Amino acid sequence: MSALSQKSINLTLDQEHNVSRQSSIGKQYSEKAYRWNQENYSRQRRFIDIWRFVLTLITGLWLDGKPWSYRGGYTEQKHAYRRKTQAIWIRDTFLDLGPTFIKVGQLFSTRADLFPSEYVEELSKLQDRVPAFSYEQVEQIIQEDLGKPIKELFSGFDPIPLAAASLGQVHKAQLRSGEEVAIKVQRPGLKKLFTIDLQILKGIAYYFQNHPDWGRGRDWSGIYEECCRILWQEIDYLNEGRNADTFRRNFRNYDWVKVPRIYWRYTSSRVLTLEFLPGIKISSYEALEAAGLDRKLIARLGA
């Protein structure tokens, strides 16, 4: 444990705080994906995009069980290939549909009891690294939420984010008292996007719940309600800060766990300011070994 304490692995509460600068798994984002990357949204456009995906999926599922739909006849190998291809398409479409669906897909990746294994496997690969929104938007959100412009709140603020994800991005800054901090800023228009998408998803859940085959033995309405609860919690940075404080207190006597402090004076529902703690992602095996850390010890401590 002493070796681990000396090297000090810094654990973070949110994967978005520690997103690397690597490329996203899978496809590059298409231009159409950025219909959701804005401050104002068309409910009609979202309705069309989302239901087009659902109807295409339903058609694919229907064809899946029809032997005549397989060129040259049905085989188990062809069926497995089609299911895998379909799973990749679902993952890529979720990426194009944006934050709501990226998060829903990540939740669905834990539900092997509901979805085919191919779907679960592909959805588990969902990465929500997306292009950053503008520094001007960051300035506007911080001033609206904290009541002062960036230059009055901080002695230094890096306009280039350390990481950008579907729900927000993280900037490094320095308080006027000298402490280095990481500032997580929520993506503009996110609450409006969630409101529109979740209203549409409610109708989709109702459709599946009342379907004679897909509704049998499944509580789609309950799944929808659970998704709503989790998604709204995800974008409440005050709630995230409280959870971080609780986690920090619970592990204050463990010298091998370091949880960033929350600076509440600089925190709101859309802005979260934490102590800056650079660390190594737990799955970055080469980086852990390069730092001289014992991966087996880390695994035992984290078990």
Tab-separated table of C-alpha atoms in Angstrom:
chain	number	residue	atom	x	y	z
A	1	MET	CA	0.000	0.000	0.000
A	2	SER	CA	2.888	2.361	0.639
A	3	ALA	CA	3.972	2.223	-3.004
A	4	LEU	CA	0.475	3.146	-4.015
A	5	SER	CA	0.294	6.018	-1.532
A	6	GLN	CA	3.622	7.416	-2.722
A	7	LYS	CA	2.504	7.407	-6.348
A	8	SER	CA	-1.012	8.524	-5.321
A	9	ILE	CA	-3.636	7.361	-7.783
A	10	ASN	CA	-6.358	9.945	-7.972
A	11	LEU	CA	-9.811	8.481	-8.292
A	12	THR	CA	-12.509	10.632	-9.841
A	13	LEU	CA	-16.254	10.253	-9.466
A	14	ASP	CA	-17.233	10.971	-13.025
A	15	GLN	CA	-15.713	9.377	-16.123
A	16	GLU	CA	-16.112	12.683	-17.957
A	17	HIS	CA	-13.560	14.331	-15.650
A	18	ASN	CA	-10.854	12.035	-16.939
A	19	VAL	CA	-11.602	11.572	-20.619
A	20	SER	CA	-8.423	11.054	-22.610
A	21	ARG	CA	-7.571	12.876	-25.825
A	22	GLN	CA	-7.799	9.667	-27.872
A	23	SER	CA	-10.233	9.233	-30.758
A	24	SER	CA	-13.673	7.824	-30.088
A	25	ILE	CA	-14.309	4.113	-30.502
A	26	GLY	CA	-16.111	3.334	-33.746
A	27	LYS	CA	-17.197	5.849	-36.341
A	28	GLN	CA	-16.324	9.488	-36.768
A	29	TYR	CA	-19.272	11.795	-36.165
A	30	SER	CA	-21.152	12.773	-39.292
A	31	GLU	CA	-22.236	16.333	-39.972
A	32	LYS	CA	-25.878	15.404	-39.330
A	33	ALA	CA	-24.943	14.409	-35.784
A	34	TYR	CA	-24.552	18.038	-34.866
A	35	ARG	CA	-28.214	18.874	-35.274
A	36	TRP	CA	-28.302	18.170	-31.526
A	37	ASN	CA	-25.179	20.206	-30.765
A	38	GLN	CA	-26.841	23.599	-30.383
A	39	GLU	CA	-28.766	25.734	-27.921
A	40	ASN	CA	-32.177	25.639	-29.598
A	41	TYR	CA	-33.872	22.493	-30.847
A	42	SER	CA	-36.754	21.667	-33.140
A	43	ARG	CA	-39.108	19.176	-31.502
A	44	GLN	CA	-40.379	18.234	-34.967
A	45	ARG	CA	-36.852	17.502	-36.227
A	46	ARG	CA	-36.053	15.410	-33.148
A	47	PHE	CA	-39.374	13.552	-33.481
A	48	ILE	CA	-38.580	12.634	-37.094
A	49	ASP	CA	-34.974	11.599	-36.356
A	50	ILE	CA	-35.872	9.471	-33.332
A	51	TRP	CA	-38.933	7.748	-34.802
A	52	ARG	CA	-37.067	7.069	-38.065
A	53	PHE	CA	-34.513	5.160	-35.999
A	54	VAL	CA	-37.219	3.277	-34.057
A	55	LEU	CA	-39.199	2.288	-37.166
A	56	THR	CA	-36.038	1.164	-38.966
A	57	LEU	CA	-35.117	-0.927	-35.920
A	58	ILE	CA	-38.602	-2.467	-35.734
A	59	THR	CA	-38.427	-3.386	-39.430
A	60	GLY	CA	-35.019	-4.968	-38.910
A	61	LEU	CA	-36.244	-6.973	-35.933
A	62	TRP	CA	-39.226	-8.188	-37.934
A	63	LEU	CA	-37.023	-9.268	-40.854
A	64	ASP	CA	-34.589	-10.913	-38.452
A	65	GLY	CA	-36.915	-13.869	-37.971
A	66	LYS	CA	-37.929	-14.273	-41.625
A	67	PRO	CA	-35.875	-16.990	-43.404
A	68	TRP	CA	-36.764	-15.566	-46.835
A	69	SER	CA	-35.022	-12.268	-45.958
A	70	TYR	CA	-31.592	-13.945	-46.022
A	71	ARG	CA	-29.912	-14.052	-49.414
A	72	GLY	CA	-29.215	-17.669	-50.290
A	73	GLY	CA	-31.307	-18.921	-47.373
A	74	TYR	CA	-31.135	-18.757	-43.603
A	75	THR	CA	-28.096	-20.045	-41.686
A	76	GLU	CA	-27.021	-19.502	-38.081
A	77	GLN	CA	-23.857	-17.809	-39.341
A	78	LYS	CA	-25.842	-15.329	-41.470
A	79	HIS	CA	-28.190	-14.646	-38.583
A	80	ALA	CA	-25.283	-13.949	-36.207
A	81	TYR	CA	-23.641	-11.646	-38.759
A	82	ARG	CA	-26.875	-9.710	-39.274
A	83	ARG	CA	-27.413	-9.341	-35.533
A	84	LYS	CA	-23.837	-8.058	-35.072
A	85	THR	CA	-24.205	-5.581	-37.948
A	86	GLN	CA	-27.493	-4.384	-36.506
A	87	ALA	CA	-25.904	-3.892	-33.077
A	88	ILE	CA	-23.136	-1.720	-34.566
A	89	TRP	CA	-25.752	0.338	-36.431
A	90	ILE	CA	-27.700	0.890	-33.190
A	91	ARG	CA	-24.548	2.059	-31.408
A	92	ASP	CA	-23.606	4.440	-34.229
A	93	THR	CA	-27.143	5.841	-34.461
A	94	PHE	CA	-27.186	6.482	-30.712
A	95	LEU	CA	-23.981	8.481	-31.178
A	96	ASP	CA	-25.582	10.539	-33.946
A	97	LEU	CA	-28.744	11.135	-31.897
A	98	GLY	CA	-26.663	12.692	-29.159
A	99	PRO	CA	-26.446	13.013	-25.369
A	100	THR	CA	-29.821	11.546	-24.393
A	101	PHE	CA	-29.279	8.415	-26.458
A	102	ILE	CA	-25.621	8.028	-25.564
A	103	LYS	CA	-26.624	7.904	-21.899
A	104	VAL	CA	-29.640	5.649	-22.542
A	105	GLY	CA	-27.395	3.312	-24.542
A	106	GLN	CA	-24.899	3.157	-21.696
A	107	LEU	CA	-27.747	2.275	-19.312
A	108	PHE	CA	-29.065	-0.392	-21.697
A	109	SER	CA	-25.592	-1.939	-21.921
A	110	THR	CA	-26.108	-3.185	-18.353
A	111	ARG	CA	-29.425	-4.898	-19.189
A	112	ALA	CA	-28.442	-8.282	-20.590
A	113	ASP	CA	-31.808	-9.508	-19.306
A	114	LEU	CA	-33.635	-7.325	-21.852
A	115	PHE	CA	-31.465	-7.161	-24.951
A	116	PRO	CA	-29.527	-9.609	-27.151
A	117	SER	CA	-25.903	-10.118	-26.153
A	118	GLU	CA	-24.712	-8.512	-29.411
A	119	TYR	CA	-26.559	-5.296	-28.547
A	120	VAL	CA	-25.235	-5.242	-24.999
A	121	GLU	CA	-21.669	-5.775	-26.214
A	122	GLU	CA	-21.794	-2.912	-28.732
A	123	LEU	CA	-23.610	-0.502	-26.426
A	124	SER	CA	-20.962	-1.127	-23.772
A	125	LYS	CA	-18.449	0.400	-26.222
A	126	LEU	CA	-20.331	3.697	-26.413
A	127	GLN	CA	-17.946	6.564	-25.891
A	128	ASP	CA	-19.307	10.087	-25.610
A	129	ARG	CA	-16.286	12.103	-26.670
A	130	VAL	CA	-17.535	14.873	-28.902
A	131	PRO	CA	-16.195	18.191	-30.201
A	132	ALA	CA	-16.091	20.985	-27.649
A	133	PHE	CA	-18.558	23.851	-27.633
A	134	SER	CA	-17.188	27.372	-27.922
A	135	TYR	CA	-15.350	29.327	-25.242
A	136	GLU	CA	-17.881	32.146	-25.714
A	137	GLN	CA	-20.620	29.730	-24.635
A	138	VAL	CA	-18.530	28.683	-21.633
A	139	GLU	CA	-18.147	32.346	-20.648
A	140	GLN	CA	-21.879	32.945	-20.975
A	141	ILE	CA	-22.881	29.920	-18.861
A	142	ILE	CA	-20.395	30.734	-16.096
A	143	GLN	CA	-21.473	34.385	-15.937
A	144	GLU	CA	-25.181	33.450	-15.916
A	145	ASP	CA	-24.749	30.852	-13.171
A	146	LEU	CA	-22.020	32.377	-10.994
A	147	GLY	CA	-22.978	36.019	-11.451
A	148	LYS	CA	-19.601	37.344	-12.607
A	149	PRO	CA	-17.420	37.082	-15.727
A	150	ILE	CA	-14.590	34.558	-15.788
A	151	LYS	CA	-11.865	37.198	-15.479
A	152	GLU	CA	-13.330	38.394	-12.167
A	153	LEU	CA	-13.755	34.895	-10.724
A	154	PHE	CA	-10.441	33.309	-11.724
A	155	SER	CA	-6.857	34.475	-12.066
A	156	GLY	CA	-6.368	32.037	-14.935
A	157	PHE	CA	-8.703	30.035	-17.175
A	158	ASP	CA	-7.617	27.774	-20.050
A	159	PRO	CA	-10.039	28.350	-22.968
A	160	ILE	CA	-9.096	24.962	-24.455
A	161	PRO	CA	-10.925	22.166	-22.592
A	162	LEU	CA	-9.051	19.229	-21.091
A	163	ALA	CA	-11.898	17.002	-22.264
A	164	ALA	CA	-15.265	17.313	-23.994
A	165	ALA	CA	-18.102	14.836	-23.625
A	166	SER	CA	-21.774	14.696	-24.518
A	167	LEU	CA	-23.008	16.348	-21.312
A	168	GLY	CA	-20.263	18.919	-20.800
A	169	GLN	CA	-16.583	19.751	-20.929
A	170	VAL	CA	-13.804	20.352	-18.419
A	171	HIS	CA	-11.483	23.374	-18.278
A	172	LYS	CA	-8.446	23.918	-16.084
A	173	ALA	CA	-8.395	27.185	-14.131
A	174	GLN	CA	-6.813	28.894	-11.138
A	175	LEU	CA	-8.685	30.558	-8.310
A	176	ARG	CA	-7.588	34.016	-7.169
A	177	SER	CA	-6.466	32.332	-3.933
A	178	GLY	CA	-4.006	30.265	-5.986
A	179	GLU	CA	-5.602	26.793	-6.046
A	180	GLU	CA	-5.706	24.952	-9.374
A	181	VAL	CA	-9.186	23.689	-10.220
A	182	ALA	CA	-11.037	21.683	-12.855
A	183	ILE	CA	-14.275	23.333	-13.978
A	184	LYS	CA	-16.962	21.185	-15.544
A	185	VAL	CA	-19.387	23.223	-17.672
A	186	GLN	CA	-22.643	21.757	-18.943
A	187	ARG	CA	-23.298	21.668	-22.681
A	188	PRO	CA	-25.595	24.542	-23.791
A	189	GLY	CA	-29.258	23.677	-24.276
A	190	LEU	CA	-28.904	20.247	-22.697
A	191	LYS	CA	-31.953	20.505	-20.429
A	192	LYS	CA	-34.149	21.502	-23.348
A	193	LEU	CA	-32.806	18.602	-25.416
A	194	PHE	CA	-33.481	16.146	-22.573
A	195	THR	CA	-37.020	17.505	-22.168
A	196	ILE	CA	-37.816	17.053	-25.872
A	197	ASP	CA	-36.170	13.636	-26.198
A	198	LEU	CA	-37.694	12.194	-23.037
A	199	GLN	CA	-41.179	13.274	-24.115
A	200	ILE	CA	-40.653	11.413	-27.387
A	201	LEU	CA	-39.195	8.383	-25.596
A	202	LYS	CA	-42.279	8.252	-23.375
A	203	GLY	CA	-44.392	7.615	-26.468
A	204	ILE	CA	-41.945	4.971	-27.666
A	205	ALA	CA	-42.033	3.226	-24.279
A	206	TYR	CA	-45.853	3.240	-24.433
A	207	TYR	CA	-45.735	1.685	-27.911
A	208	PHE	CA	-43.404	-1.124	-26.835
A	209	GLN	CA	-45.330	-1.712	-23.599
A	210	ASN	CA	-48.505	-2.352	-25.596
A	211	HIS	CA	-46.869	-4.425	-28.335
A	212	PRO	CA	-48.232	-8.008	-28.297
A	213	ASP	CA	-44.751	-9.546	-28.465
A	214	TRP	CA	-42.182	-7.025	-27.199
A	215	GLY	CA	-44.347	-5.843	-24.320
A	216	ARG	CA	-44.883	-9.281	-22.831
A	217	GLY	CA	-43.019	-9.712	-19.549
A	218	ARG	CA	-41.238	-6.357	-19.810
A	219	ASP	CA	-41.937	-3.167	-17.920
A	220	TRP	CA	-41.012	-0.600	-20.565
A	221	SER	CA	-42.819	2.149	-18.666
A	222	GLY	CA	-40.773	1.366	-15.560
A	223	ILE	CA	-37.560	1.312	-17.606
A	224	TYR	CA	-38.483	4.711	-19.060
A	225	GLU	CA	-39.113	6.191	-15.597
A	226	GLU	CA	-35.787	4.856	-14.338
A	227	CYS	CA	-33.960	6.327	-17.347
A	228	CYS	CA	-35.601	9.707	-16.687
A	229	ARG	CA	-34.539	9.665	-13.053
A	230	ILE	CA	-30.920	8.799	-13.855
A	231	LEU	CA	-30.608	11.225	-16.777
A	232	TRP	CA	-31.896	14.219	-14.809
A	233	GLN	CA	-29.510	13.364	-11.970
A	234	GLU	CA	-26.630	13.240	-14.490
A	235	ILE	CA	-27.084	16.904	-15.412
A	236	ASP	CA	-27.631	18.233	-11.893
A	237	TYR	CA	-24.115	19.304	-10.927
A	238	LEU	CA	-25.242	20.331	-7.436
A	239	ASN	CA	-26.343	16.746	-6.855
A	240	GLU	CA	-23.060	15.481	-8.276
A	241	GLY	CA	-21.133	17.805	-5.979
A	242	ARG	CA	-23.042	16.590	-2.919
A	243	ASN	CA	-22.326	12.986	-3.874
A	244	ALA	CA	-18.644	13.835	-4.315
A	245	ASP	CA	-18.531	15.420	-0.865
A	246	THR	CA	-20.195	12.357	0.678
A	247	PHE	CA	-17.744	10.037	-1.081
A	248	ARG	CA	-14.829	12.194	0.044
A	249	ARG	CA	-15.960	12.092	3.687
A	250	ASN	CA	-16.525	8.335	3.572
A	251	PHE	CA	-12.955	7.723	2.382
A	252	ARG	CA	-11.137	10.470	4.286
A	253	ASN	CA	-9.242	7.888	6.380
A	254	TYR	CA	-7.929	5.959	3.357
A	255	ASP	CA	-4.563	7.316	2.271
A	256	TRP	CA	-4.738	5.467	-1.060
A	257	VAL	CA	-7.973	7.172	-2.152
A	258	LYS	CA	-7.942	10.817	-3.194
A	259	VAL	CA	-11.246	12.504	-4.046
A	260	PRO	CA	-11.280	16.087	-5.362
A	261	ARG	CA	-12.666	18.777	-3.103
A	262	ILE	CA	-15.716	20.718	-4.332
A	263	TYR	CA	-15.505	24.517	-4.360
A	264	TRP	CA	-19.132	25.385	-3.663
A	265	ARG	CA	-18.688	29.125	-4.172
A	266	TYR	CA	-17.939	28.378	-7.831
A	267	THR	CA	-20.543	25.636	-8.332
A	268	SER	CA	-24.112	25.680	-9.676
A	269	SER	CA	-26.503	23.282	-11.398
A	270	ARG	CA	-24.521	23.773	-14.653
A	271	VAL	CA	-21.017	24.529	-13.358
A	272	LEU	CA	-19.007	22.211	-11.104
A	273	THR	CA	-15.647	23.366	-9.740
A	274	LEU	CA	-13.341	20.755	-8.232
A	275	GLU	CA	-9.807	20.548	-6.937
A	276	PHE	CA	-7.532	19.758	-9.891
A	277	LEU	CA	-6.136	16.243	-9.439
A	278	PRO	CA	-4.388	14.795	-12.499
A	279	GLY	CA	-4.570	11.011	-12.503
A	280	ILE	CA	-4.318	7.849	-14.561
A	281	LYS	CA	-7.365	6.084	-15.918
A	282	ILE	CA	-7.711	2.700	-14.227
A	283	SER	CA	-7.947	0.931	-17.616
A	284	SER	CA	-4.765	2.572	-18.980
A	285	TYR	CA	-2.535	-0.377	-18.166
A	286	GLU	CA	0.597	0.873	-19.941
A	287	ALA	CA	0.406	4.260	-18.223
A	288	LEU	CA	-0.035	2.600	-14.820
A	289	GLU	CA	3.012	0.419	-15.376
A	290	ALA	CA	5.051	3.363	-16.705
A	291	ALA	CA	4.262	5.174	-13.450
A	292	GLY	CA	5.602	2.206	-11.484
A	293	LEU	CA	2.226	1.250	-10.026
A	294	ASP	CA	1.272	-2.279	-9.028
A	295	ARG	CA	-1.856	-3.169	-11.023
A	296	LYS	CA	-2.552	-6.271	-8.941
A	297	LEU	CA	-2.454	-4.197	-5.778
A	298	ILE	CA	-4.790	-1.644	-7.329
A	299	ALA	CA	-7.201	-4.427	-8.300
A	300	ARG	CA	-7.164	-5.833	-4.755
A	301	LEU	CA	-7.760	-2.427	-3.189
A	302	GLY	CA	-10.595	-1.666	-5.576
A	303	ALA	CA	-12.321	-5.024	-5.173
